[in-house]
């Protein structure tokens, strides 16, 4: 266990979280290198070359984390030109990057081509034409895979389900053949493969395996039409336990996928895991500002807000909240843990049993994925600092924002004429 109590103090590896909170201030994201690499190995150990793992940058895009993963052989899945720039800045290679995303702009496509992107995951016939035109202007051939919507129910929160017909993502199954043949005919497109991504925080293998069956059938259909398909990207989406959910069996999912693909033959497989790599490797540390007894409820006001971690507000997501110092002396009470932002939705947990008093630190668990990357400056709050721990070493990997950062680029009006 990466986060555990030693002498009643919660630690990340060998670092006391109380000490980190005191040293770097709160709110503070703390990540464990050991946990990230252990999660990475859970995939890498069962995914022999030529198959590839492309870490989904949107889950946590801190340069140091991208650098760490690049050093361990990661490719990357990106959804914007900005994410590509981050990967390159962190020492990743463009050829190891797949570019997903439903609305790639002209400039993003041009930038990706200039850098030598590994593959575009194309979401529509119109995007295919746009990529072809830009590739022609650059006198290059664009490697392309078609993102198909396999129409399976991922059984997850509706905001993070992406593989149903009703979602905006991907090309409909019934149109895939026509778009693939079009791609085949376009001079500056190299049709490489197919991809899908059915959603996120999925806890059982069956939706993935249903999707794989449908995608493999399509591979065969397209090959019969003369489209050379040599890669299949099954996206990300493997969930983690936040509460009492059971951990999906990653090794067995990866093995079954490979068996299914081997039966069809000639396919390099790709996966785009995000949350499963970083989710449980990070916590958000926060300080108790006030205890506020209410008429119906008791509130524990903390210094982190929904601008730091929006998942509870946006998805009613559950995150465990634990005291950094056990047995602080305070009596256990039933509390709502809420932030300082002026929104009723600014909460981290309802009806939690916690014993804490003013000045105590709490850890909001499983905050490594979609925590900092979804943070904002709402209420003119500087974004938190980030620290990466390795053993007893803690490295500041992002400074806390200062107020001047927040109005950088804003302009006052000229003097008013009298
Ligand atoms: N590939 C594509 C094309 C994606 O859209 C995503 C996530 C991933 C890979 C990585 O999925 P993962 O392995 O992390 O589940 N903000 C939400 C999650 C949104 C996921 C969006 N797409 C949350 O906090 O739960």
Short mmCIF file of N, CA, C and O in Angstrom, two decimals, residues 109-191:
data_model
loop_
_atom_site.label_atom_id
_atom_site.label_comp_id
_atom_site.label_asym_id
_atom_site.label_seq_id
_atom_site.Cartn_x
_atom_site.Cartn_y
_atom_site.Cartn_z
N UNK A 109 -4.06 20.01 -36.30
CA UNK A 109 -3.71 18.95 -37.25
C UNK A 109 -2.37 19.28 -37.91
O UNK A 109 -1.48 18.42 -38.03
N UNK A 110 -2.21 20.56 -38.32
CA UNK A 110 -0.96 20.96 -38.97
C UNK A 110 0.23 20.75 -38.03
O UNK A 110 1.27 20.21 -38.42
N UNK A 111 0.06 21.17 -36.77
CA UNK A 111 1.12 21.02 -35.78
C UNK A 111 1.48 19.56 -35.58
O UNK A 111 2.67 19.18 -35.57
N UNK A 112 0.46 18.70 -35.49
CA UNK A 112 0.71 17.27 -35.27
C UNK A 112 1.44 16.67 -36.47
O UNK A 112 2.36 15.85 -36.31
N UNK A 113 1.07 17.08 -37.66
CA UNK A 113 1.76 16.57 -38.86
C UNK A 113 3.21 17.04 -38.90
O UNK A 113 4.12 16.27 -39.20
N UNK A 114 3.40 18.31 -38.56
CA UNK A 114 4.77 18.84 -38.56
C UNK A 114 5.66 18.08 -37.58
O UNK A 114 6.84 17.86 -37.82
N UNK A 115 5.07 17.67 -36.46
CA UNK A 115 5.86 16.97 -35.44
C UNK A 115 6.03 15.49 -35.74
O UNK A 115 6.80 14.80 -35.08
N UNK A 116 5.27 14.98 -36.72
CA UNK A 116 5.37 13.55 -37.07
C UNK A 116 4.54 12.65 -36.17
O UNK A 116 5.02 11.62 -35.67
N UNK A 117 3.30 13.02 -35.96
CA UNK A 117 2.38 12.28 -35.09
C UNK A 117 2.28 10.80 -35.51
O UNK A 117 2.32 10.48 -36.69
N UNK A 118 2.13 9.91 -34.50
CA UNK A 118 2.03 8.48 -34.79
C UNK A 118 0.76 8.11 -35.52
O UNK A 118 0.78 7.33 -36.48
N UNK A 119 -0.37 8.66 -35.09
CA UNK A 119 -1.65 8.33 -35.73
C UNK A 119 -2.72 9.33 -35.31
O UNK A 119 -2.74 9.79 -34.17
N UNK A 120 -3.59 9.68 -36.24
CA UNK A 120 -4.80 10.44 -35.91
C UNK A 120 -5.95 9.45 -35.70
O UNK A 120 -6.19 8.60 -36.56
N UNK A 121 -6.66 9.58 -34.60
CA UNK A 121 -7.89 8.82 -34.42
C UNK A 121 -9.02 9.70 -34.94
O UNK A 121 -9.42 10.66 -34.29
N UNK A 122 -9.51 9.37 -36.13
CA UNK A 122 -10.41 10.26 -36.86
C UNK A 122 -11.87 9.98 -36.51
O UNK A 122 -12.29 8.84 -36.45
N UNK A 123 -12.60 11.05 -36.28
CA UNK A 123 -13.96 10.91 -35.75
C UNK A 123 -15.06 11.14 -36.77
O UNK A 123 -16.24 10.97 -36.45
N UNK A 124 -14.73 11.60 -37.98
CA UNK A 124 -15.79 11.85 -38.97
C UNK A 124 -15.19 11.91 -40.37
O UNK A 124 -13.98 12.11 -40.53
N UNK A 125 -16.08 11.79 -41.38
CA UNK A 125 -15.63 11.90 -42.77
C UNK A 125 -15.08 13.30 -43.03
O UNK A 125 -14.09 13.48 -43.75
N UNK A 126 -15.70 14.30 -42.42
CA UNK A 126 -15.25 15.68 -42.64
C UNK A 126 -13.84 15.88 -42.09
O UNK A 126 -13.01 16.55 -42.71
N UNK A 127 -13.55 15.26 -40.94
CA UNK A 127 -12.21 15.39 -40.37
C UNK A 127 -11.18 14.69 -41.26
O UNK A 127 -10.06 15.19 -41.45
N UNK A 128 -11.58 13.56 -41.84
CA UNK A 128 -10.69 12.82 -42.74
C UNK A 128 -10.29 13.71 -43.92
O UNK A 128 -9.11 13.80 -44.29
N UNK A 129 -11.27 14.41 -44.48
CA UNK A 129 -10.98 15.30 -45.61
C UNK A 129 -10.08 16.44 -45.18
O UNK A 129 -9.15 16.82 -45.88
N UNK A 130 -10.34 16.98 -44.01
CA UNK A 130 -9.51 18.09 -43.53
C UNK A 130 -8.07 17.63 -43.34
O UNK A 130 -7.13 18.31 -43.77
N UNK A 131 -7.89 16.46 -42.75
CA UNK A 131 -6.52 15.96 -42.54
C UNK A 131 -5.84 15.73 -43.88
O UNK A 131 -4.66 16.08 -44.08
N UNK A 132 -6.59 15.18 -44.84
CA UNK A 132 -6.02 14.93 -46.16
C UNK A 132 -5.55 16.25 -46.80
O UNK A 132 -4.44 16.32 -47.34
N UNK A 133 -6.37 17.29 -46.71
CA UNK A 133 -6.02 18.58 -47.32
C UNK A 133 -4.77 19.17 -46.67
O UNK A 133 -3.88 19.66 -47.35
N UNK A 134 -4.71 19.10 -45.35
CA UNK A 134 -3.57 19.70 -44.66
C UNK A 134 -2.30 18.88 -44.94
O UNK A 134 -1.22 19.44 -45.16
N UNK A 135 -2.46 17.56 -44.98
CA UNK A 135 -1.31 16.70 -45.29
C UNK A 135 -0.81 16.99 -46.71
O UNK A 135 0.40 17.03 -46.95
N UNK A 136 -1.75 17.23 -47.63
CA UNK A 136 -1.36 17.53 -49.01
C UNK A 136 -0.56 18.84 -49.03
O UNK A 136 0.51 18.92 -49.66
N UNK A 137 -1.03 19.83 -48.30
CA UNK A 137 -0.33 21.12 -48.26
C UNK A 137 1.07 20.96 -47.66
O UNK A 137 1.99 21.67 -48.03
N UNK A 138 1.22 20.02 -46.72
CA UNK A 138 2.53 19.78 -46.10
C UNK A 138 3.34 18.74 -46.86
O UNK A 138 4.44 18.37 -46.43
N UNK A 139 2.75 18.20 -47.93
CA UNK A 139 3.39 17.15 -48.73
C UNK A 139 3.83 15.97 -47.88
O UNK A 139 4.96 15.49 -47.95
N UNK A 140 2.90 15.52 -47.02
CA UNK A 140 3.17 14.32 -46.21
C UNK A 140 1.95 13.41 -46.29
O UNK A 140 0.90 13.79 -46.81
N UNK A 141 2.12 12.20 -45.79
CA UNK A 141 1.01 11.24 -45.71
C UNK A 141 0.62 11.14 -44.24
O UNK A 141 1.48 10.89 -43.39
N UNK A 142 -0.66 11.29 -43.95
CA UNK A 142 -1.11 11.25 -42.55
C UNK A 142 -1.55 9.85 -42.17
O UNK A 142 -2.42 9.27 -42.82
N UNK A 143 -0.94 9.29 -41.10
CA UNK A 143 -1.39 7.98 -40.61
C UNK A 143 -2.72 8.14 -39.86
O UNK A 143 -2.83 8.99 -38.99
N UNK A 144 -3.69 7.29 -40.20
CA UNK A 144 -5.03 7.50 -39.68
C UNK A 144 -5.66 6.20 -39.21
O UNK A 144 -5.46 5.14 -39.81
N UNK A 145 -6.37 6.30 -38.10
CA UNK A 145 -7.24 5.19 -37.71
C UNK A 145 -8.64 5.78 -37.51
O UNK A 145 -8.77 6.95 -37.16
N UNK A 146 -9.65 5.01 -37.78
CA UNK A 146 -11.02 5.53 -37.66
C UNK A 146 -11.58 5.18 -36.30
O UNK A 146 -11.58 4.02 -35.89
N UNK A 147 -12.06 6.20 -35.59
CA UNK A 147 -12.72 5.93 -34.32
C UNK A 147 -14.18 5.56 -34.61
O UNK A 147 -14.97 6.38 -35.09
N UNK A 148 -14.48 4.31 -34.31
CA UNK A 148 -15.81 3.80 -34.57
C UNK A 148 -16.55 3.72 -33.25
O UNK A 148 -15.98 3.45 -32.19
N UNK A 149 -17.84 3.98 -33.33
CA UNK A 149 -18.68 3.90 -32.13
C UNK A 149 -19.35 2.52 -32.11
O UNK A 149 -20.27 2.27 -32.88
N UNK A 150 -18.88 1.64 -31.23
CA UNK A 150 -19.37 0.25 -31.30
C UNK A 150 -20.76 0.05 -30.70
O UNK A 150 -21.30 -1.05 -30.73
N UNK A 151 -21.34 1.12 -30.16
CA UNK A 151 -22.69 1.07 -29.59
C UNK A 151 -22.82 -0.02 -28.51
O UNK A 151 -23.66 -0.91 -28.60
N UNK A 152 -21.96 0.07 -27.52
CA UNK A 152 -22.11 -0.81 -26.35
C UNK A 152 -22.34 0.07 -25.11
O UNK A 152 -21.86 1.21 -25.05
N UNK A 153 -23.04 -0.49 -24.16
CA UNK A 153 -23.34 0.24 -22.94
C UNK A 153 -22.24 -0.01 -21.91
O UNK A 153 -22.05 -1.13 -21.45
N UNK A 154 -21.50 1.05 -21.58
CA UNK A 154 -20.36 0.89 -20.67
C UNK A 154 -20.79 0.83 -19.21
O UNK A 154 -19.97 0.63 -18.33
N UNK A 155 -22.08 1.01 -18.94
CA UNK A 155 -22.60 0.95 -17.57
C UNK A 155 -21.81 1.85 -16.63
O UNK A 155 -21.35 1.43 -15.58
N UNK A 156 -21.65 3.10 -17.03
CA UNK A 156 -20.95 4.04 -16.18
C UNK A 156 -21.76 5.32 -16.11
O UNK A 156 -22.86 5.39 -16.64
N UNK A 157 -21.22 6.35 -15.45
CA UNK A 157 -21.94 7.62 -15.34
C UNK A 157 -22.22 8.17 -16.75
O UNK A 157 -21.34 8.15 -17.61
N UNK A 158 -23.45 8.67 -17.00
CA UNK A 158 -23.78 9.11 -18.36
C UNK A 158 -22.83 10.16 -18.93
O UNK A 158 -22.60 10.19 -20.14
N UNK A 159 -22.22 11.00 -18.07
CA UNK A 159 -21.30 12.02 -18.60
C UNK A 159 -20.00 11.42 -19.11
O UNK A 159 -19.27 12.08 -19.84
N UNK A 160 -19.66 10.20 -18.66
CA UNK A 160 -18.39 9.63 -19.10
C UNK A 160 -18.57 8.36 -19.91
O UNK A 160 -17.64 7.59 -20.12
N UNK A 161 -19.82 8.11 -20.39
CA UNK A 161 -20.07 7.02 -21.34
C UNK A 161 -19.95 7.61 -22.73
O UNK A 161 -20.50 8.67 -23.01
N UNK A 162 -19.21 6.95 -23.60
CA UNK A 162 -18.95 7.55 -24.91
C UNK A 162 -19.26 6.61 -26.07
O UNK A 162 -19.19 7.02 -27.21
N UNK A 163 -19.57 5.35 -25.78
CA UNK A 163 -19.67 4.37 -26.86
C UNK A 163 -21.09 4.03 -27.27
O UNK A 163 -21.33 3.01 -27.93
N UNK A 164 -22.05 4.86 -26.91
CA UNK A 164 -23.43 4.60 -27.33
C UNK A 164 -23.76 5.43 -28.56
O UNK A 164 -23.19 6.50 -28.76
N UNK A 165 -24.72 4.96 -29.34
CA UNK A 165 -25.12 5.71 -30.53
C UNK A 165 -25.47 7.15 -30.19
O UNK A 165 -25.27 8.05 -30.99
N UNK A 166 -26.04 7.33 -28.98
CA UNK A 166 -26.52 8.67 -28.60
C UNK A 166 -25.36 9.62 -28.30
O UNK A 166 -25.58 10.83 -28.17
N UNK A 167 -24.12 9.14 -28.17
CA UNK A 167 -22.99 10.01 -27.82
C UNK A 167 -22.42 10.69 -29.07
O UNK A 167 -22.57 10.19 -30.18
N UNK A 168 -21.71 11.80 -28.82
CA UNK A 168 -21.18 12.56 -29.96
C UNK A 168 -19.94 11.93 -30.58
O UNK A 168 -19.44 12.40 -31.59
N UNK A 169 -19.41 10.87 -29.95
CA UNK A 169 -18.10 10.37 -30.34
C UNK A 169 -18.15 9.31 -31.44
O UNK A 169 -19.07 8.50 -31.47
N UNK A 170 -17.15 9.34 -32.30
CA UNK A 170 -16.93 8.24 -33.22
C UNK A 170 -17.82 8.24 -34.45
O UNK A 170 -18.75 9.03 -34.59
N UNK A 171 -17.47 7.32 -35.35
CA UNK A 171 -18.22 7.13 -36.60
C UNK A 171 -19.15 5.95 -36.37
O UNK A 171 -18.74 4.94 -35.80
N UNK A 172 -20.41 6.08 -36.78
CA UNK A 172 -21.37 4.99 -36.57
C UNK A 172 -20.89 3.73 -37.28
O UNK A 172 -20.30 3.80 -38.37
N UNK A 173 -21.10 2.59 -36.65
CA UNK A 173 -20.71 1.29 -37.23
C UNK A 173 -21.14 1.18 -38.70
O UNK A 173 -20.37 0.76 -39.55
N UNK A 174 -22.39 1.57 -38.95
CA UNK A 174 -22.92 1.34 -40.30
C UNK A 174 -22.24 2.26 -41.32
O UNK A 174 -22.29 1.98 -42.52
N UNK A 175 -21.58 3.35 -40.89
CA UNK A 175 -20.91 4.23 -41.84
C UNK A 175 -19.42 3.93 -41.97
O UNK A 175 -18.74 4.49 -42.82
N UNK A 176 -18.92 3.03 -41.12
CA UNK A 176 -17.46 2.84 -41.03
C UNK A 176 -16.87 2.39 -42.37
O UNK A 176 -15.81 2.88 -42.77
N UNK A 177 -17.57 1.49 -43.04
CA UNK A 177 -17.02 0.96 -44.29
C UNK A 177 -16.86 2.07 -45.33
O UNK A 177 -15.81 2.21 -45.95
N UNK A 178 -17.90 2.88 -45.47
CA UNK A 178 -17.86 3.96 -46.47
C UNK A 178 -16.72 4.93 -46.14
O UNK A 178 -15.97 5.34 -47.05
N UNK A 179 -16.57 5.27 -44.87
CA UNK A 179 -15.52 6.24 -44.50
C UNK A 179 -14.14 5.61 -44.71
O UNK A 179 -13.21 6.27 -45.20
N UNK A 180 -14.00 4.32 -44.40
CA UNK A 180 -12.71 3.65 -44.59
C UNK A 180 -12.35 3.60 -46.08
O UNK A 180 -11.19 3.83 -46.45
N UNK A 181 -13.33 3.33 -46.91
CA UNK A 181 -13.05 3.27 -48.35
C UNK A 181 -12.67 4.66 -48.86
O UNK A 181 -11.78 4.80 -49.71
N UNK A 182 -13.32 5.65 -48.33
CA UNK A 182 -12.98 7.04 -48.69
C UNK A 182 -11.54 7.33 -48.28
O UNK A 182 -10.76 7.88 -49.07
N UNK A 183 -11.18 6.92 -47.06
CA UNK A 183 -9.83 7.15 -46.56
C UNK A 183 -8.79 6.45 -47.44
O UNK A 183 -7.74 7.01 -47.75
N UNK A 184 -9.15 5.26 -47.84
CA UNK A 184 -8.27 4.46 -48.71
C UNK A 184 -8.02 5.18 -50.03
O UNK A 184 -6.93 5.11 -50.57
N UNK A 185 -9.04 5.90 -50.49
CA UNK A 185 -8.93 6.55 -51.80
C UNK A 185 -8.20 7.90 -51.71
O UNK A 185 -7.71 8.41 -52.72
N UNK A 186 -8.13 8.48 -50.53
CA UNK A 186 -7.50 9.80 -50.41
C UNK A 186 -5.97 9.67 -50.46
O UNK A 186 -5.39 8.83 -49.77
N UNK A 187 -5.35 10.52 -51.26
CA UNK A 187 -3.92 10.38 -51.57
C UNK A 187 -3.01 10.60 -50.37
O UNK A 187 -1.93 10.03 -50.29
N UNK A 188 -3.42 11.50 -49.48
CA UNK A 188 -2.52 11.85 -48.38
C UNK A 188 -2.92 11.22 -47.06
O UNK A 188 -2.52 11.67 -45.99
N UNK A 189 -3.72 10.17 -47.16
CA UNK A 189 -4.13 9.42 -45.97
C UNK A 189 -3.58 8.01 -46.06
O UNK A 189 -3.69 7.36 -47.11
N UNK A 190 -2.99 7.55 -44.96
CA UNK A 190 -2.62 6.14 -44.86
C UNK A 190 -3.54 5.50 -43.84
O UNK A 190 -3.41 5.75 -42.63
N UNK A 191 -4.48 4.69 -44.30
CA UNK A 191 -5.42 4.04 -43.39
C UNK A 191 -4.68 2.94 -42.63
O UNK A 191 -4.25 1.96 -43.22
#
